[in-house]
Short mmCIF file of C-alpha atoms and ligand atoms in Angstrom, two decimals:
data_model
loop_
_atom_site.label_atom_id
_atom_site.label_comp_id
_atom_site.label_asym_id
_atom_site.label_seq_id
_atom_site.Cartn_x
_atom_site.Cartn_y
_atom_site.Cartn_z
CA MET Y 15 0.18 0.16 0.20
CA GLN Y 16 1.26 4.00 -0.75
CA VAL Y 17 2.22 5.76 2.36
CA GLU Y 18 -0.43 8.49 2.37
CA TYR Y 19 1.91 11.78 3.02
CA VAL Y 20 -0.29 14.84 3.80
CA LEU Y 21 2.97 17.03 4.50
CA ARG Y 22 6.46 16.54 2.43
CA THR Y 23 9.06 18.92 1.95
CA ASN Y 24 12.30 18.95 0.05
CA GLY Y 25 15.18 20.76 0.25
CA LEU Y 26 13.27 23.60 1.90
CA THR Y 27 15.28 26.38 2.15
CA LYS Y 28 15.32 30.09 3.68
CA LYS Y 29 18.35 32.67 3.09
CA TYR Y 30 17.68 35.89 4.66
CA LYS Y 31 20.14 39.12 3.46
CA ASP Y 32 23.30 38.11 6.18
CA ARG Y 33 22.04 34.46 7.33
CA THR Y 34 20.97 31.08 5.99
CA ALA Y 35 17.65 30.29 8.62
CA VAL Y 36 16.77 27.01 7.10
CA GLU Y 37 18.80 24.95 4.65
CA GLY Y 38 17.64 21.71 2.85
CA ILE Y 39 14.65 20.54 4.97
CA ASN Y 40 12.93 17.24 4.07
CA ILE Y 41 10.26 16.14 6.36
CA SER Y 42 7.46 14.03 5.54
CA VAL Y 43 4.30 13.79 7.49
CA LYS Y 44 1.80 11.05 7.59
CA ARG Y 45 -1.96 10.95 7.75
CA GLY Y 46 -2.34 10.26 11.59
CA GLU Y 47 1.35 10.57 12.82
CA ILE Y 48 3.16 12.86 15.21
CA TYR Y 49 6.02 14.59 13.61
CA GLY Y 50 7.53 16.26 16.70
CA PHE Y 51 9.41 18.98 15.06
CA LEU Y 52 12.52 19.79 18.29
CA GLY Y 53 15.02 22.59 18.22
CA GLN Y 54 16.52 24.91 19.99
CA ASN Y 55 15.96 28.62 20.13
CA GLY Y 56 16.74 30.03 16.54
CA ALA Y 57 17.27 26.41 15.02
CA GLY Y 58 14.61 27.31 12.37
CA LYS Y 59 11.37 26.02 13.79
CA THR Y 60 9.24 28.96 13.03
CA THR Y 61 10.82 29.51 9.88
CA THR Y 62 10.21 26.30 8.25
CA ILE Y 63 6.49 26.13 9.60
CA ARG Y 64 6.12 29.74 8.00
CA MET Y 65 6.97 28.39 4.75
CA ILE Y 66 4.64 25.64 4.88
CA MET Y 67 2.07 27.87 5.93
CA GLY Y 68 2.87 30.17 2.86
CA LEU Y 69 3.58 33.13 5.08
CA ILE Y 70 6.93 33.65 3.83
CA GLN Y 71 8.36 32.65 0.27
CA PRO Y 72 10.99 29.74 0.49
CA THR Y 73 14.13 30.89 -1.11
CA SER Y 74 14.53 27.27 -2.78
CA GLY Y 75 12.89 23.88 -2.50
CA GLN Y 76 9.68 22.66 -2.56
CA ILE Y 77 6.62 22.22 -0.26
CA GLU Y 78 3.60 19.30 -1.13
CA LEU Y 79 0.41 19.40 1.03
CA PHE Y 80 -1.67 16.26 0.32
CA GLY Y 81 0.16 15.39 -2.78
CA GLN Y 82 -0.21 18.24 -4.58
CA LYS Y 83 3.22 20.55 -5.00
CA LEU Y 84 2.75 24.20 -3.83
CA GLU Y 85 3.51 26.61 -6.49
CA PRO Y 86 4.39 29.84 -5.74
CA ARG Y 87 1.40 32.68 -5.40
CA ARG Y 88 -1.09 29.97 -5.58
CA ARG Y 89 -2.79 29.51 -2.49
CA ALA Y 90 -2.45 26.76 -0.21
CA PRO Y 91 -5.10 23.82 0.37
CA PHE Y 92 -5.39 25.96 4.06
CA GLU Y 93 -8.95 24.44 4.06
CA ARG Y 94 -7.46 20.91 5.00
CA ILE Y 95 -4.83 23.00 7.42
CA GLY Y 96 -4.97 23.72 11.00
CA SER Y 97 -2.30 25.85 12.74
CA MET Y 98 -1.53 27.76 15.68
CA ILE Y 99 1.65 29.66 15.22
CA GLU Y 100 2.93 31.57 18.29
CA ILE Y 101 0.82 32.65 21.00
CA PRO Y 102 -2.68 33.01 19.90
CA GLY Y 103 -4.57 36.22 20.53
CA PHE Y 104 -8.26 36.65 21.43
CA TYR Y 105 -10.66 39.18 22.54
CA PRO Y 106 -9.99 38.80 26.57
CA ASN Y 107 -13.47 40.38 27.13
CA LEU Y 108 -15.59 37.71 24.89
CA THR Y 109 -16.17 34.28 25.86
CA ALA Y 110 -14.39 31.56 24.42
CA ALA Y 111 -17.70 30.39 22.28
CA GLU Y 112 -17.85 33.84 21.34
CA ASN Y 113 -14.01 34.43 19.84
CA LEU Y 114 -14.35 31.28 18.18
CA ASP Y 115 -17.57 32.48 16.36
CA ILE Y 116 -15.94 35.74 15.78
CA HIS Y 117 -12.78 33.99 13.82
CA ARG Y 118 -15.14 31.56 12.05
CA ARG Y 119 -17.01 34.40 10.41
CA MET Y 120 -13.97 35.93 9.36
CA MET Y 121 -12.48 33.40 8.08
CA GLY Y 122 -15.61 32.03 6.42
CA MET Y 123 -15.43 28.91 7.61
CA GLY Y 124 -17.01 26.36 9.38
CA ASN Y 125 -20.83 26.64 11.19
CA LYS Y 126 -22.01 27.24 14.40
CA GLU Y 127 -22.02 23.38 15.27
CA SER Y 128 -17.90 23.44 14.92
CA ILE Y 129 -17.60 25.88 17.27
CA GLU Y 130 -19.19 23.47 20.14
CA GLN Y 131 -17.41 20.18 18.50
CA SER Y 132 -13.79 21.98 18.59
CA LEU Y 133 -14.52 23.44 22.32
CA GLU Y 134 -15.60 20.02 23.21
CA GLN Y 135 -12.49 18.40 21.26
CA ALA Y 136 -10.23 20.83 23.30
CA GLY Y 137 -11.93 19.79 26.83
CA LEU Y 138 -13.40 23.57 26.97
CA LEU Y 139 -17.04 22.92 26.45
CA GLU Y 140 -17.94 23.68 30.25
CA VAL Y 141 -16.10 27.20 29.87
CA ARG Y 142 -17.57 27.91 26.89
CA ASN Y 143 -19.14 30.48 27.87
CA LYS Y 144 -16.39 32.09 30.82
CA ARG Y 145 -14.79 35.29 29.28
CA VAL Y 146 -10.88 33.98 27.96
CA LYS Y 147 -9.40 36.74 30.67
CA SER Y 148 -10.57 34.51 33.18
CA PHE Y 149 -8.27 31.78 31.26
CA SER Y 150 -5.04 29.94 32.60
CA LEU Y 151 -2.27 30.10 29.67
CA GLY Y 152 -2.89 26.11 29.37
CA MET Y 153 -6.76 27.00 28.48
CA LYS Y 154 -6.15 29.58 25.94
CA GLN Y 155 -3.48 27.05 24.38
CA ARG Y 156 -6.35 24.52 24.15
CA LEU Y 157 -8.53 27.05 22.71
CA GLY Y 158 -5.69 28.34 19.97
CA ILE Y 159 -6.15 24.48 19.04
CA ALA Y 160 -9.98 24.50 19.16
CA ARG Y 161 -9.65 27.72 17.04
CA ALA Y 162 -7.47 25.46 14.67
CA LEU Y 163 -9.53 22.79 14.73
CA LEU Y 164 -12.75 25.03 13.44
CA HIS Y 165 -12.77 23.64 9.95
CA HIS Y 166 -11.93 19.67 10.65
CA PRO Y 167 -8.33 20.08 9.22
CA GLU Y 168 -6.75 16.80 8.08
CA LEU Y 169 -3.18 18.62 9.36
CA LEU Y 170 -2.36 20.23 12.11
CA ILE Y 171 0.40 22.44 12.27
CA LEU Y 172 1.26 23.51 15.79
CA ASP Y 173 4.16 25.85 17.04
CA GLU Y 174 5.45 25.12 20.45
CA PRO Y 175 2.13 24.50 21.73
CA THR Y 176 3.43 23.96 25.19
CA ASN Y 177 5.62 27.07 25.43
CA GLY Y 178 5.12 28.61 28.92
CA LEU Y 179 2.99 25.76 30.41
CA ASP Y 180 3.44 24.32 33.60
CA PRO Y 181 3.76 20.08 33.73
CA ALA Y 182 -0.16 20.00 34.09
CA GLY Y 183 -1.25 22.35 31.25
CA ILE Y 184 1.95 20.45 29.18
CA LYS Y 185 0.11 17.15 29.76
CA GLU Y 186 -3.31 18.33 28.99
CA VAL Y 187 -1.95 19.58 25.48
CA ARG Y 188 -0.13 16.59 24.70
CA ASN Y 189 -3.28 14.40 25.57
CA LEU Y 190 -5.06 16.10 23.61
CA ILE Y 191 -2.80 16.58 20.59
CA MET Y 192 -2.32 12.46 20.91
CA ASP Y 193 -6.30 12.28 20.90
CA LEU Y 194 -6.53 14.03 17.81
CA ALA Y 195 -4.25 12.03 16.17
CA SER Y 196 -5.26 8.76 16.95
CA LYS Y 197 -9.11 8.99 17.31
CA ARG Y 198 -9.50 11.49 14.19
CA ASN Y 199 -6.49 10.65 11.93
CA ILE Y 200 -5.32 13.89 12.12
CA ALA Y 201 -1.75 14.51 11.22
CA VAL Y 202 -0.02 16.87 13.21
CA LEU Y 203 3.34 18.76 12.85
CA VAL Y 204 4.59 20.13 16.47
CA SER Y 205 7.52 21.97 17.12
CA SER Y 206 9.17 22.43 20.54
CA HIS Y 207 12.52 23.35 22.02
CA ILE Y 208 12.13 21.01 25.26
CA LEU Y 209 12.87 17.40 24.00
CA SER Y 210 10.70 15.97 26.95
CA GLU Y 211 7.13 17.84 25.72
CA VAL Y 212 7.51 15.98 22.50
CA GLN Y 213 9.22 12.60 23.35
CA GLN Y 214 6.22 11.16 24.61
CA MET Y 215 3.63 12.25 22.14
CA ALA Y 216 5.77 11.98 18.93
CA THR Y 217 5.64 9.00 16.02
CA ILE Y 218 8.71 10.46 14.65
CA LEU Y 219 10.89 13.24 15.81
CA GLY Y 220 12.99 15.40 13.80
CA ILE Y 221 15.71 17.66 14.96
CA ILE Y 222 16.61 20.65 13.62
CA HIS Y 223 19.92 22.22 14.31
CA ASN Y 224 21.31 25.47 13.23
CA GLY Y 225 18.86 25.49 9.72
CA THR Y 226 19.51 21.92 9.07
CA LEU Y 227 17.52 18.18 10.14
CA VAL Y 228 20.11 16.68 11.93
CA GLU Y 229 18.13 13.35 12.64
CA GLU Y 230 14.79 11.61 12.58
CA ILE Y 231 14.56 9.14 14.73
CA GLU Y 232 11.48 6.87 14.39
CA GLN Y 233 9.27 5.81 18.21
CA GLU Y 234 10.54 2.37 18.28
CA VAL Y 235 14.45 3.86 18.02
CA LEU Y 236 13.32 6.42 20.31
CA GLN Y 237 12.58 3.90 23.22
CA MET Y 238 15.90 2.21 22.29
CA LYS Y 239 17.91 5.09 22.44
CA ASN Y 240 17.10 5.22 26.66
CA ARG Y 241 19.79 2.74 27.25
CA HIS Y 242 22.10 1.33 29.70
CA CYS Y 243 25.48 1.39 29.19
CA MET Y 244 29.29 1.52 31.29
CA GLU Y 245 31.30 4.80 31.20
CA PHE Y 246 34.97 4.63 31.05
CA LYS Y 247 37.00 7.90 32.18
CA VAL Y 248 40.26 7.44 29.94
CA SER Y 249 43.61 9.02 29.43
CA ASN Y 250 43.21 8.39 25.92
CA ASP Y 251 39.90 7.98 24.47
CA ARG Y 252 41.19 6.89 20.74
CA HIS Y 253 43.77 4.38 22.03
CA ALA Y 254 40.46 3.12 24.11
CA VAL Y 255 38.22 3.04 21.29
CA MET Y 256 40.66 1.16 19.35
CA LEU Y 257 41.34 -1.32 21.87
CA LEU Y 258 37.99 -2.09 22.49
CA GLU Y 259 37.13 -2.59 18.63
CA GLN Y 260 40.13 -4.81 17.93
CA LYS Y 261 40.59 -7.02 21.49
CA LEU Y 262 37.31 -7.39 22.23
CA GLY Y 263 35.02 -6.42 18.96
CA ILE Y 264 33.17 -4.10 20.49
CA ARG Y 265 31.26 -1.66 18.03
CA ASP Y 266 28.44 -0.14 20.31
CA TYR Y 267 29.92 2.57 21.32
CA SER Y 268 30.26 6.46 21.75
CA VAL Y 269 32.48 8.65 22.71
CA PRO Y 270 30.27 12.06 24.09
CA GLU Y 271 33.01 13.85 25.13
CA PRO Y 272 37.07 13.92 25.29
CA GLY Y 273 38.35 11.61 27.35
CA ILE Y 274 34.92 9.52 28.22
CA VAL Y 275 34.15 6.17 26.48
CA ARG Y 276 30.43 4.74 26.63
CA VAL Y 277 30.27 0.92 25.77
CA PHE Y 278 26.73 -0.34 25.22
CA GLU Y 279 27.36 -4.04 24.56
CA GLN Y 280 28.99 -6.84 26.94
CA LEU Y 281 27.68 -4.84 30.21
CA SER Y 282 28.67 -7.65 32.08
CA GLU Y 283 32.20 -7.32 31.45
CA SER Y 284 33.10 -4.22 33.13
CA ALA Y 285 36.09 -6.18 34.63
CA ALA Y 286 37.59 -7.52 31.46
CA ILE Y 287 37.35 -4.46 29.60
CA ASN Y 288 39.14 -2.46 32.25
CA ARG Y 289 41.92 -5.53 32.35
CA THR Y 290 42.23 -4.79 28.59
CA LEU Y 291 42.33 -1.00 28.49
CA VAL Y 292 44.75 -0.47 31.41
CA GLY Y 293 46.66 -4.07 30.22
CA ASN Y 294 47.34 -1.76 26.96
CA GLY Y 295 48.18 1.63 28.36
CA VAL Y 296 45.14 3.51 28.88
CA ASP Y 297 44.44 4.59 32.12
CA VAL Y 298 41.39 4.17 33.71
CA ALA Y 299 40.17 6.85 36.42
CA GLU Y 300 36.77 5.53 36.88
CA ILE Y 301 34.18 3.13 35.58
CA THR Y 302 30.35 4.25 36.01
CA MET Y 303 27.51 2.11 34.67
CA LEU Y 304 24.26 4.54 33.49
CA ARG Y 305 21.68 5.24 31.16
CA GLU Y 306 22.03 7.14 28.07
CA THR Y 307 19.07 9.20 27.94
CA LEU Y 308 17.61 10.61 24.73
CA GLU Y 309 18.24 14.00 26.43
CA ASP Y 310 21.53 13.71 26.26
CA TYR Y 311 21.45 12.55 23.03
CA PHE Y 312 19.73 15.35 21.36
CA LEU Y 313 22.46 17.58 23.41
CA SER Y 314 25.03 15.60 21.80
CA LEU Y 315 23.48 16.33 18.51
CA THR Y 316 22.75 19.65 19.14
CA GLY Y 317 26.25 20.72 20.67
CA GLY Y 318 25.42 20.65 24.33
CA GLY Y 319 23.47 23.71 26.09
CA ARG Y 320 24.76 25.99 23.86
CA SER Y 321 22.40 27.96 21.72
CA ALA Y 322 23.05 28.51 17.90
N1 ATP K 26 13.02 37.92 8.95
C1 ATP K 26 14.14 37.51 9.37
N2 ATP K 26 15.04 38.17 9.05
C2 ATP K 26 16.35 37.88 9.32
N3 ATP K 26 16.93 36.50 9.72
C3 ATP K 26 15.63 35.69 10.65
C4 ATP K 26 14.36 36.47 10.20
N4 ATP K 26 13.56 35.68 10.88
C5 ATP K 26 14.14 34.23 11.70
N5 ATP K 26 15.36 34.94 11.22
C6 ATP K 26 16.62 34.17 11.75
O1 ATP K 26 16.66 32.61 11.24
C7 ATP K 26 16.75 31.76 12.37
C8 ATP K 26 15.76 30.84 12.73
O2 ATP K 26 14.70 31.67 13.51
P1 ATP K 26 13.36 30.77 13.66
O3 ATP K 26 12.51 31.79 14.62
O4 ATP K 26 12.61 29.79 12.48
O5 ATP K 26 13.78 29.56 15.43
P2 ATP K 26 13.03 28.72 15.58
O6 ATP K 26 13.43 27.37 15.59
O7 ATP K 26 11.45 29.03 15.87
O8 ATP K 26 13.33 29.73 17.10
P3 ATP K 26 12.58 29.58 18.66
O9 ATP K 26 12.60 28.51 19.36
O10 ATP K 26 13.21 30.84 19.59
O11 ATP K 26 11.26 30.10 18.71
C9 ATP K 26 17.10 32.39 13.44
O12 ATP K 26 18.64 32.68 13.69
C10 ATP K 26 16.34 33.92 13.47
O13 ATP K 26 17.51 35.07 13.68
MG1 MG K 27 10.12 29.56 16.89
#
């Protein structure tokens, strides 16, 4: 069966006069899938999303929506896409339902029933007649998602919907997104700069760094990345790695920083590995058993905590 993509980009690039914001981005989002778009501040998430939404013109590259190539100056099939980019603005003195109604009429889409429906989907039906100024940030974010759902989109594009939320708010938004994908088969492209916020809901995670997509990780691999290892603090990591390979046949290792070697196999053989290293001239100052988390991995791809 042919895979059905709702969104594909090919070599998507945006250059500004003095800098390249996004370069050669290839992402594909399938129906019912949650694509987590992860990257630090300034990585290029919003720029990518704005190009997909036709808000800015790509410098080069293509965008395909629902199998149709997006041509310059031709309207994108926005009736099939719902989006929330940046913090949604609402009239504070109007109720949730009134805000959605204004939006619906302004955009000329949806009907009265769709207001109730999308408020219900976002878990806001009970507060539909409350003024937005009394809403928490989490409720406003969900109202933003409700607004994006008004016209029953097949693709939902959410730029940092969990930004600034507390853990409970994050969980609410996450559950909502997961429900929309699993129960309504809506494809979701959701960006974040915090791994833990998208890790649990994404079916696939694309990591963007300095404008390029440095890695795409499928959910099954995401699970595997949280794995145990032995960490050796050594006097010479290059020599240590050579010994691991040649003397012990170890292939699954990493050097997360100079002088540190992590070994992911033969976990019960730390003493033997230690003997081999020491016996061949590599000093071992410390051996630690640990779990390399996805967080470590993400940081290793994006150059630690440093921002671009
Ligand atoms: N209009 C513009 N002119 C020049 N440079 C821009 C413009 N818009 C964005 N940039 C630059 O492009 C890069 C990517 O910005 P972008 O807003 O896409 O990042 P982001 O991943 O959304 O970051 P954040 O997490 O802070 O929202 C940044 O370095 C930014 O300064
Ligand atoms: Mg952004």
